[in-house]
Amino acid sequence: MWSVSVSDGFNIDVTNPERFSGSEEGFFGYRVLQYQSDSDKQIIVSAPLRRSTNEKASGAIYSCTLNTANCTLLYQQGTYTNTHTHTHTHTHTHTHTHTLRSCSPSLAHDCGGNSYLSGICYHFNSQLDPIANKTVAFQECQKNVVNLVFLFDGSSSMKTGDFNQNKNFIWKITTQLKNSSIQFAAVQFSAVPRTVFTFKDYMDGTAQKKLDEEEHMRDLTNTHQGIDYVLANLFNNVSSGVDPDATKALMIITDGSPTDFDTKNVIKRCEDQHITRFVIGVGNVDINKLRSFSSEPKENNTFQIDNYSGLEGLLDKMQNEIYNIEGQSVGHRERTKELSQSGFSAVYDKDVLVLGAVGSNEWRGMLYEVGSTEMEIKDPKLNKDSYMGYSTAVGQRGGVSLLFSGAPRSNYNGQVTLFRKQNTWDVTTRVKGEQVGSYFGASLCLLDMDLDGDTDFLVVGAPLYYQTEPRREGRMYVYRLTNEKVLEVADCVQGRFAATVTSVADLNGDELQDIAVGAPLEDSGKGAIYIYLGNRTQGIRPNYSQRILARTISENLQQFGVAIDGVMDMEGDGLTDIVVGARGTVLLARPVLSVSAHLSFSPSEISLDYFDCLAQTDDSTEAVTLSACFSVEEKTQSTGAVSRGLNVSYELRADTARTWSSRAFFLPRDKTSRSFLSSVLLDSHYSCFNHTVYMPNCVTDTVYPLLIQLNFSQAEQQPSSSNAVINIDSRTTANVEIPFQRNCGNVSCVADLQLDFNFLNKTLLVMDQSYFIITVSLLNKGDDSFNTSVELRYPEGLSLSKFDTIKASRRTLSSCGDRDDGALDKTTCSISLPVYRKGTSVREIYLMLHLNIVKFTQNIPNIESKNKYLIV
């Protein structure tokens, strides 16, 4: 069972993935492709290391069907003489004809003991029958020209017979290799060296005569001088007939140690010119001294014989050594197609196949457009070992084809080259990597956000990018086609993130292409993939919508995410499905439902008649009925997803604007129940659920409205018939303000309070417990007045003992002294909290004030008034 948090999961279903098993040794799942044949939809899977029974060929591709979860062998590489192929790297379909091509970059053939690597593509018709194959960038065996010089000893230590045996040995070798591309020359050395015959003589047919006529010099053994002579007069002198591009070799035959010194660094000069050197020591010569003249490995290129008669026994050995040089490509001659590995990547530009060939031109790499002829596509500014063609992608802009190719080792940082096609493919832009060794350009994909046929964004993977803080391995870059970088993403701690980047069809119903990214070595090599949803302004959203670890599907998976494809609905349910390489796991998309919530209430306002703060009761009242309504709309194209239902959990919170005690609650006997949790089944396009909102009998704040908030999410438990998921873009909150009743003529309430008062006592006799009475009239001629109060101020010594309402136009309650905090010179009386209604009048409020003689020390004058009296 796989469980993910909200941040880690969206609509790719990992609970019931389809799996296709194959040989782990054969790397079944290295490449995957969704394919529509004439009859049905299938998944094409490669197994590049699958060997046939004769072990002479490897590589196979399979066809897998979703409804049976079975795979059948589609093609197994047959046996070719001296051929070894891996059918694996790229498999592509032609969308118009439903034909299939599978290309391998590892067609090997032997050339004189050396393996040349090119590509081969197999063509299948719409019934998946193989109909043709074609080799691309195939290099025929070419025997390199070899210029070999015999430098043989003519010192006085050898006899005439030995000297002649030496000449016979030389001529036998030249005779037996006469049909090769090897050209020979010879020099005798003693006190001074002398040319016997040149390369030109050998080509002209005069070499044998000159060798036969050569006389024995009979002097010293100046070996170093002889080598210097060969360099100056044969290898570096065009008049000798030397081929400047030929592979060069020198065979030294001597029976004595050198009698001179290496004053001209002849050994180093031979090394610098990549001259292969063999040494044959004859007799009691110090072989260790002679080893200094031979090439590495010296033990393989230095030979010792007892006498000159032993040269005959070396004949076959030396012939093989010389012949092997013919197949080598050393020196400054550059390889072109010998190791091209065409087919390392493959794309279609309309009807034409384009292959990446990373090994062409000394591993600079290039592309081949494969039609009736092969057309080379080069970036002339690439250095050696750039690996262009490692990845390829084709798009267009304004009807003009665009070709992108990654060269992850270019200048060590990596590069992506953009070619634009008019009549030929021309370089227009180069996008360079940022970090040495990051393998920038190892993976590519393109995005057409508005599906108008024009490419909008380029996505580039750099799977070896390393970041220390926070630790990350692998990075993905998004560029507009203006070469403007708009986004960088690095979400994987370790695992080659962005080794695979693939544009997939719309997963969440927003009509934008999305991205699937592979990190095949994450989680100790088990692998993971990441889903990024499309974004019109920057290609993709910066945060992934879903991260899928291989171990949540199976503990046995390895390198999950090495290949990804997701352009097709495989099940016929209207949803895009994703195929992930790693033993052929197929992940199915889930229906995406956009859910929105709306809150409404009845009646339209909270009546103030419910509240009486002066009654001092603990009752509660049903203030409003709240309706929580949910709208459900499917964004994807499946059928019946809404009717199959979706369980949603939601929470209602009351009076959320107040952090202190709430004015509202959801349970009639629990005034602390300011939140309410519920789970409901949404199985129609519109569903409503009613809740009663309760309020206490006394609410002093009736000015600010009551704010109700709803939050919802997808419930963990879902109907067995449903696999839908809430759209990640759904707004999962709703708010509503419930106002209190207001009798106001305008937007704001403006009360008009008029106060009048009279003394019933015309005089106050100063004696203990004396009192006098004030009558007050209060009229509200304006809008409702909230939190109304009357404040009496008087000298210390007086105290309010009674406050009664005698006559009022409506029920009026009052309370005095609860706002004064023990003050001795005033009393505040609240009138009809929380609201003193519009038009209310209180004709007589009876106030009795007592005199406390102990505290009252000042003289109170006689107060007489015929109209109004005010004590201040």
mmCIF file of C-alpha atoms in Angstrom, residues 526-727:
data_model
loop_
_atom_site.group_PDB
_atom_site.id
_atom_site.type_symbol
_atom_site.label_atom_id
_atom_site.label_comp_id
_atom_site.label_asym_id
_atom_site.label_seq_id
_atom_site.Cartn_x
_atom_site.Cartn_y
_atom_site.Cartn_z
ATOM 1 C CA LYS A 526 16.023 2.109 -6.961
ATOM 2 C CA GLY A 527 15.029 5.329 -8.728
ATOM 3 C CA ALA A 528 12.214 7.872 -8.711
ATOM 4 C CA ILE A 529 10.282 10.116 -11.079
ATOM 5 C CA TYR A 530 8.928 13.622 -10.575
ATOM 6 C CA ILE A 531 5.883 15.213 -12.208
ATOM 7 C CA TYR A 532 5.907 18.951 -12.968
ATOM 8 C CA LEU A 533 2.750 20.623 -14.239
ATOM 9 C CA GLY A 534 2.880 23.088 -17.125
ATOM 10 C CA ASN A 535 2.932 26.842 -16.750
ATOM 11 C CA ARG A 536 2.356 29.319 -19.582
ATOM 12 C CA THR A 537 4.902 31.912 -18.457
ATOM 13 C CA GLN A 538 7.835 29.737 -17.395
ATOM 14 C CA GLY A 539 7.198 26.370 -18.994
ATOM 15 C CA ILE A 540 6.623 24.398 -15.809
ATOM 16 C CA ARG A 541 5.764 25.168 -12.219
ATOM 17 C CA PRO A 542 8.835 25.390 -9.979
ATOM 18 C CA ASN A 543 7.604 22.739 -7.533
ATOM 19 C CA TYR A 544 6.762 19.178 -8.454
ATOM 20 C CA SER A 545 3.178 18.027 -8.084
ATOM 21 C CA GLN A 546 4.111 14.413 -7.438
ATOM 22 C CA ARG A 547 7.199 12.404 -6.500
ATOM 23 C CA ILE A 548 7.003 8.666 -7.112
ATOM 24 C CA LEU A 549 9.632 6.446 -5.504
ATOM 25 C CA ALA A 550 10.279 3.041 -7.041
ATOM 26 C CA ARG A 551 10.093 1.273 -3.687
ATOM 27 C CA THR A 552 6.513 2.426 -3.203
ATOM 28 C CA ILE A 553 5.664 0.238 -6.196
ATOM 29 C CA SER A 554 8.093 -2.610 -5.608
ATOM 30 C CA GLU A 555 11.196 -3.154 -3.522
ATOM 31 C CA ASN A 556 12.754 -5.053 -6.425
ATOM 32 C CA LEU A 557 12.806 -2.228 -8.966
ATOM 33 C CA GLN A 558 16.141 -0.755 -9.996
ATOM 34 C CA GLN A 559 16.885 2.414 -12.003
ATOM 35 C CA PHE A 560 13.222 3.352 -12.098
ATOM 36 C CA GLY A 561 12.976 6.429 -14.342
ATOM 37 C CA VAL A 562 15.761 5.550 -16.798
ATOM 38 C CA ALA A 563 13.149 5.973 -19.545
ATOM 39 C CA ILE A 564 9.718 7.643 -19.595
ATOM 40 C CA ASP A 565 6.969 8.073 -22.173
ATOM 41 C CA GLY A 566 3.542 9.607 -21.637
ATOM 42 C CA VAL A 567 1.701 10.777 -24.741
ATOM 43 C CA MET A 568 -1.171 8.310 -24.938
ATOM 44 C CA ASP A 569 -4.295 7.037 -23.194
ATOM 45 C CA MET A 570 -3.524 3.323 -22.929
ATOM 46 C CA GLU A 571 -6.709 2.243 -21.117
ATOM 47 C CA GLY A 572 -9.277 4.135 -23.165
ATOM 48 C CA ASP A 573 -10.570 6.029 -20.134
ATOM 49 C CA GLY A 574 -9.677 9.447 -21.530
ATOM 50 C CA LEU A 575 -6.662 9.870 -19.235
ATOM 51 C CA THR A 576 -2.970 10.106 -20.108
ATOM 52 C CA ASP A 577 -0.924 7.138 -18.913
ATOM 53 C CA ILE A 578 2.807 7.145 -18.226
ATOM 54 C CA VAL A 579 5.219 4.313 -19.048
ATOM 55 C CA VAL A 580 8.359 4.221 -16.922
ATOM 56 C CA GLY A 581 11.447 2.201 -17.728
ATOM 57 C CA ALA A 582 12.661 -0.203 -15.028
ATOM 58 C CA ARG A 583 11.253 -3.594 -15.802
ATOM 59 C CA GLY A 584 8.461 -1.896 -17.786
ATOM 60 C CA THR A 585 6.275 -0.395 -15.084
ATOM 61 C CA VAL A 586 3.219 1.474 -16.383
ATOM 62 C CA LEU A 587 1.632 4.137 -14.210
ATOM 63 C CA LEU A 588 -1.941 5.139 -14.952
ATOM 64 C CA ALA A 589 -3.284 8.648 -14.528
ATOM 65 C CA ARG A 590 -6.299 9.301 -12.325
ATOM 66 C CA PRO A 591 -9.285 11.508 -13.186
ATOM 67 C CA VAL A 592 -8.789 15.082 -12.012
ATOM 68 C CA LEU A 593 -11.809 16.778 -10.433
ATOM 69 C CA SER A 594 -11.870 20.507 -9.836
ATOM 70 C CA VAL A 595 -13.795 21.074 -6.612
ATOM 71 C CA SER A 596 -14.865 24.481 -5.360
ATOM 72 C CA ALA A 597 -16.797 25.395 -2.219
ATOM 73 C CA HIS A 598 -19.336 28.130 -1.576
ATOM 74 C CA LEU A 599 -20.883 29.246 1.702
ATOM 75 C CA SER A 600 -24.331 30.854 2.009
ATOM 76 C CA PHE A 601 -26.671 31.567 4.921
ATOM 77 C CA SER A 602 -30.257 32.273 5.848
ATOM 78 C CA PRO A 603 -31.704 34.688 6.898
ATOM 79 C CA SER A 604 -29.699 37.443 5.237
ATOM 80 C CA GLU A 605 -28.633 38.993 8.544
ATOM 81 C CA ILE A 606 -28.485 38.153 12.233
ATOM 82 C CA SER A 607 -31.464 39.656 14.034
ATOM 83 C CA LEU A 608 -30.603 41.845 16.985
ATOM 84 C CA ASP A 609 -33.782 40.781 18.692
ATOM 85 C CA TYR A 610 -32.000 37.590 19.756
ATOM 86 C CA PHE A 611 -29.664 39.439 22.106
ATOM 87 C CA ASP A 612 -30.274 40.916 25.557
ATOM 88 C CA CYS A 613 -27.091 41.442 27.480
ATOM 89 C CA LEU A 614 -28.879 42.935 30.535
ATOM 90 C CA ALA A 615 -31.116 39.906 31.023
ATOM 91 C CA GLN A 616 -28.156 37.899 32.360
ATOM 92 C CA THR A 617 -29.206 34.487 31.035
ATOM 93 C CA ASP A 618 -26.990 31.666 29.727
ATOM 94 C CA ASP A 619 -29.212 30.623 26.864
ATOM 95 C CA SER A 620 -28.148 30.270 23.210
ATOM 96 C CA THR A 621 -30.080 31.032 20.067
ATOM 97 C CA GLU A 622 -30.154 29.690 16.491
ATOM 98 C CA ALA A 623 -28.723 32.685 14.686
ATOM 99 C CA VAL A 624 -28.487 31.466 11.037
ATOM 100 C CA THR A 625 -28.574 28.351 8.898
ATOM 101 C CA LEU A 626 -25.273 27.919 7.030
ATOM 102 C CA SER A 627 -25.116 26.033 3.702
ATOM 103 C CA ALA A 628 -21.784 24.515 2.571
ATOM 104 C CA CYS A 629 -22.060 23.774 -1.156
ATOM 105 C CA PHE A 630 -19.525 21.987 -3.393
ATOM 106 C CA SER A 631 -19.251 22.221 -7.183
ATOM 107 C CA VAL A 632 -17.472 19.355 -8.964
ATOM 108 C CA GLU A 633 -16.161 19.497 -12.530
ATOM 109 C CA GLU A 634 -13.842 17.026 -14.232
ATOM 110 C CA LYS A 635 -10.824 18.666 -15.868
ATOM 111 C CA THR A 636 -9.578 15.501 -17.585
ATOM 112 C CA GLN A 637 -11.412 13.620 -20.312
ATOM 113 C CA SER A 638 -12.469 10.402 -18.595
ATOM 114 C CA THR A 639 -16.093 9.310 -18.362
ATOM 115 C CA GLY A 640 -18.197 8.897 -15.228
ATOM 116 C CA ALA A 641 -15.568 10.101 -12.766
ATOM 117 C CA VAL A 642 -17.973 12.509 -11.036
ATOM 118 C CA SER A 643 -20.767 9.986 -10.616
ATOM 119 C CA ARG A 644 -18.346 7.444 -9.122
ATOM 120 C CA GLY A 645 -17.918 9.881 -6.282
ATOM 121 C CA LEU A 646 -15.229 11.574 -4.268
ATOM 122 C CA ASN A 647 -15.012 11.670 -0.476
ATOM 123 C CA VAL A 648 -14.134 15.094 0.885
ATOM 124 C CA SER A 649 -13.295 16.106 4.433
ATOM 125 C CA TYR A 650 -14.089 19.668 5.427
ATOM 126 C CA GLU A 651 -13.828 21.870 8.486
ATOM 127 C CA LEU A 652 -15.990 24.875 9.379
ATOM 128 C CA ARG A 653 -14.551 27.527 11.686
ATOM 129 C CA ALA A 654 -16.663 30.285 13.219
ATOM 130 C CA ASP A 655 -15.699 33.856 13.968
ATOM 131 C CA THR A 656 -12.214 33.377 12.553
ATOM 132 C CA ALA A 657 -11.405 37.092 12.692
ATOM 133 C CA ARG A 658 -11.349 36.913 16.486
ATOM 134 C CA THR A 659 -8.519 35.181 18.288
ATOM 135 C CA TRP A 660 -10.289 35.453 21.652
ATOM 136 C CA SER A 661 -13.670 33.977 22.562
ATOM 137 C CA SER A 662 -15.982 33.230 19.665
ATOM 138 C CA ARG A 663 -19.411 34.803 19.214
ATOM 139 C CA ALA A 664 -20.678 31.692 17.411
ATOM 140 C CA PHE A 665 -20.552 27.918 17.776
ATOM 141 C CA PHE A 666 -21.934 24.789 16.103
ATOM 142 C CA LEU A 667 -23.235 22.732 19.068
ATOM 143 C CA PRO A 668 -26.112 24.266 21.079
ATOM 144 C CA ARG A 669 -24.799 23.160 24.460
ATOM 145 C CA ASP A 670 -21.089 23.736 23.806
ATOM 146 C CA LYS A 671 -20.121 27.373 23.380
ATOM 147 C CA THR A 672 -16.485 26.326 22.740
ATOM 148 C CA SER A 673 -17.391 24.388 19.571
ATOM 149 C CA ARG A 674 -16.223 27.070 17.174
ATOM 150 C CA SER A 675 -15.086 24.417 14.648
ATOM 151 C CA PHE A 676 -16.899 21.516 13.030
ATOM 152 C CA LEU A 677 -15.467 18.547 11.071
ATOM 153 C CA SER A 678 -17.341 16.439 8.538
ATOM 154 C CA SER A 679 -16.718 14.018 5.649
ATOM 155 C CA VAL A 680 -19.148 13.814 2.748
ATOM 156 C CA LEU A 681 -19.481 11.990 -0.559
ATOM 157 C CA LEU A 682 -19.592 14.229 -3.621
ATOM 158 C CA ASP A 683 -21.246 12.192 -6.370
ATOM 159 C CA SER A 684 -22.953 14.910 -8.375
ATOM 160 C CA HIS A 685 -21.897 18.171 -9.919
ATOM 161 C CA TYR A 686 -23.440 20.200 -7.061
ATOM 162 C CA SER A 687 -23.961 19.173 -3.433
ATOM 163 C CA CYS A 688 -25.021 21.219 -0.367
ATOM 164 C CA PHE A 689 -24.897 20.473 3.352
ATOM 165 C CA ASN A 690 -26.675 22.602 6.016
ATOM 166 C CA HIS A 691 -25.426 23.523 9.471
ATOM 167 C CA THR A 692 -26.960 25.648 12.256
ATOM 168 C CA VAL A 693 -24.855 28.436 13.707
ATOM 169 C CA TYR A 694 -25.617 29.212 17.352
ATOM 170 C CA MET A 695 -24.882 32.400 19.287
ATOM 171 C CA PRO A 696 -25.142 33.270 22.999
ATOM 172 C CA ASN A 697 -27.958 35.395 24.433
ATOM 173 C CA CYS A 698 -25.576 38.280 24.954
ATOM 174 C CA VAL A 699 -23.417 39.500 22.070
ATOM 175 C CA THR A 700 -21.944 42.885 22.769
ATOM 176 C CA ASP A 701 -20.139 43.224 19.439
ATOM 177 C CA THR A 702 -22.835 43.437 16.772
ATOM 178 C CA VAL A 703 -20.923 45.941 14.664
ATOM 179 C CA TYR A 704 -18.404 43.610 12.976
ATOM 180 C CA PRO A 705 -19.846 40.750 10.901
ATOM 181 C CA LEU A 706 -19.424 37.107 11.792
ATOM 182 C CA LEU A 707 -16.740 35.462 9.566
ATOM 183 C CA ILE A 708 -17.154 31.759 8.763
ATOM 184 C CA GLN A 709 -14.328 29.830 7.023
ATOM 185 C CA LEU A 710 -14.409 26.422 5.301
ATOM 186 C CA ASN A 711 -11.333 24.307 4.458
ATOM 187 C CA PHE A 712 -11.577 21.012 2.606
ATOM 188 C CA SER A 713 -9.325 18.238 1.290
ATOM 189 C CA GLN A 714 -9.590 14.826 -0.260
ATOM 190 C CA ALA A 715 -10.398 12.171 2.332
ATOM 191 C CA GLU A 716 -8.047 9.227 2.754
ATOM 192 C CA GLN A 717 -10.827 6.674 2.364
ATOM 193 C CA GLN A 718 -12.455 6.722 -1.074
ATOM 194 C CA PRO A 719 -15.249 4.718 -2.697
ATOM 195 C CA SER A 720 -13.971 1.469 -4.164
ATOM 196 C CA SER A 721 -15.346 2.469 -7.561
ATOM 197 C CA SER A 722 -13.497 5.794 -7.654
ATOM 198 C CA ASN A 723 -9.872 6.672 -8.351
ATOM 199 C CA ALA A 724 -10.395 10.402 -8.897
ATOM 200 C CA VAL A 725 -8.246 13.055 -7.281
ATOM 201 C CA ILE A 726 -8.847 16.715 -6.462
ATOM 202 C CA ASN A 727 -7.181 19.123 -8.854
#
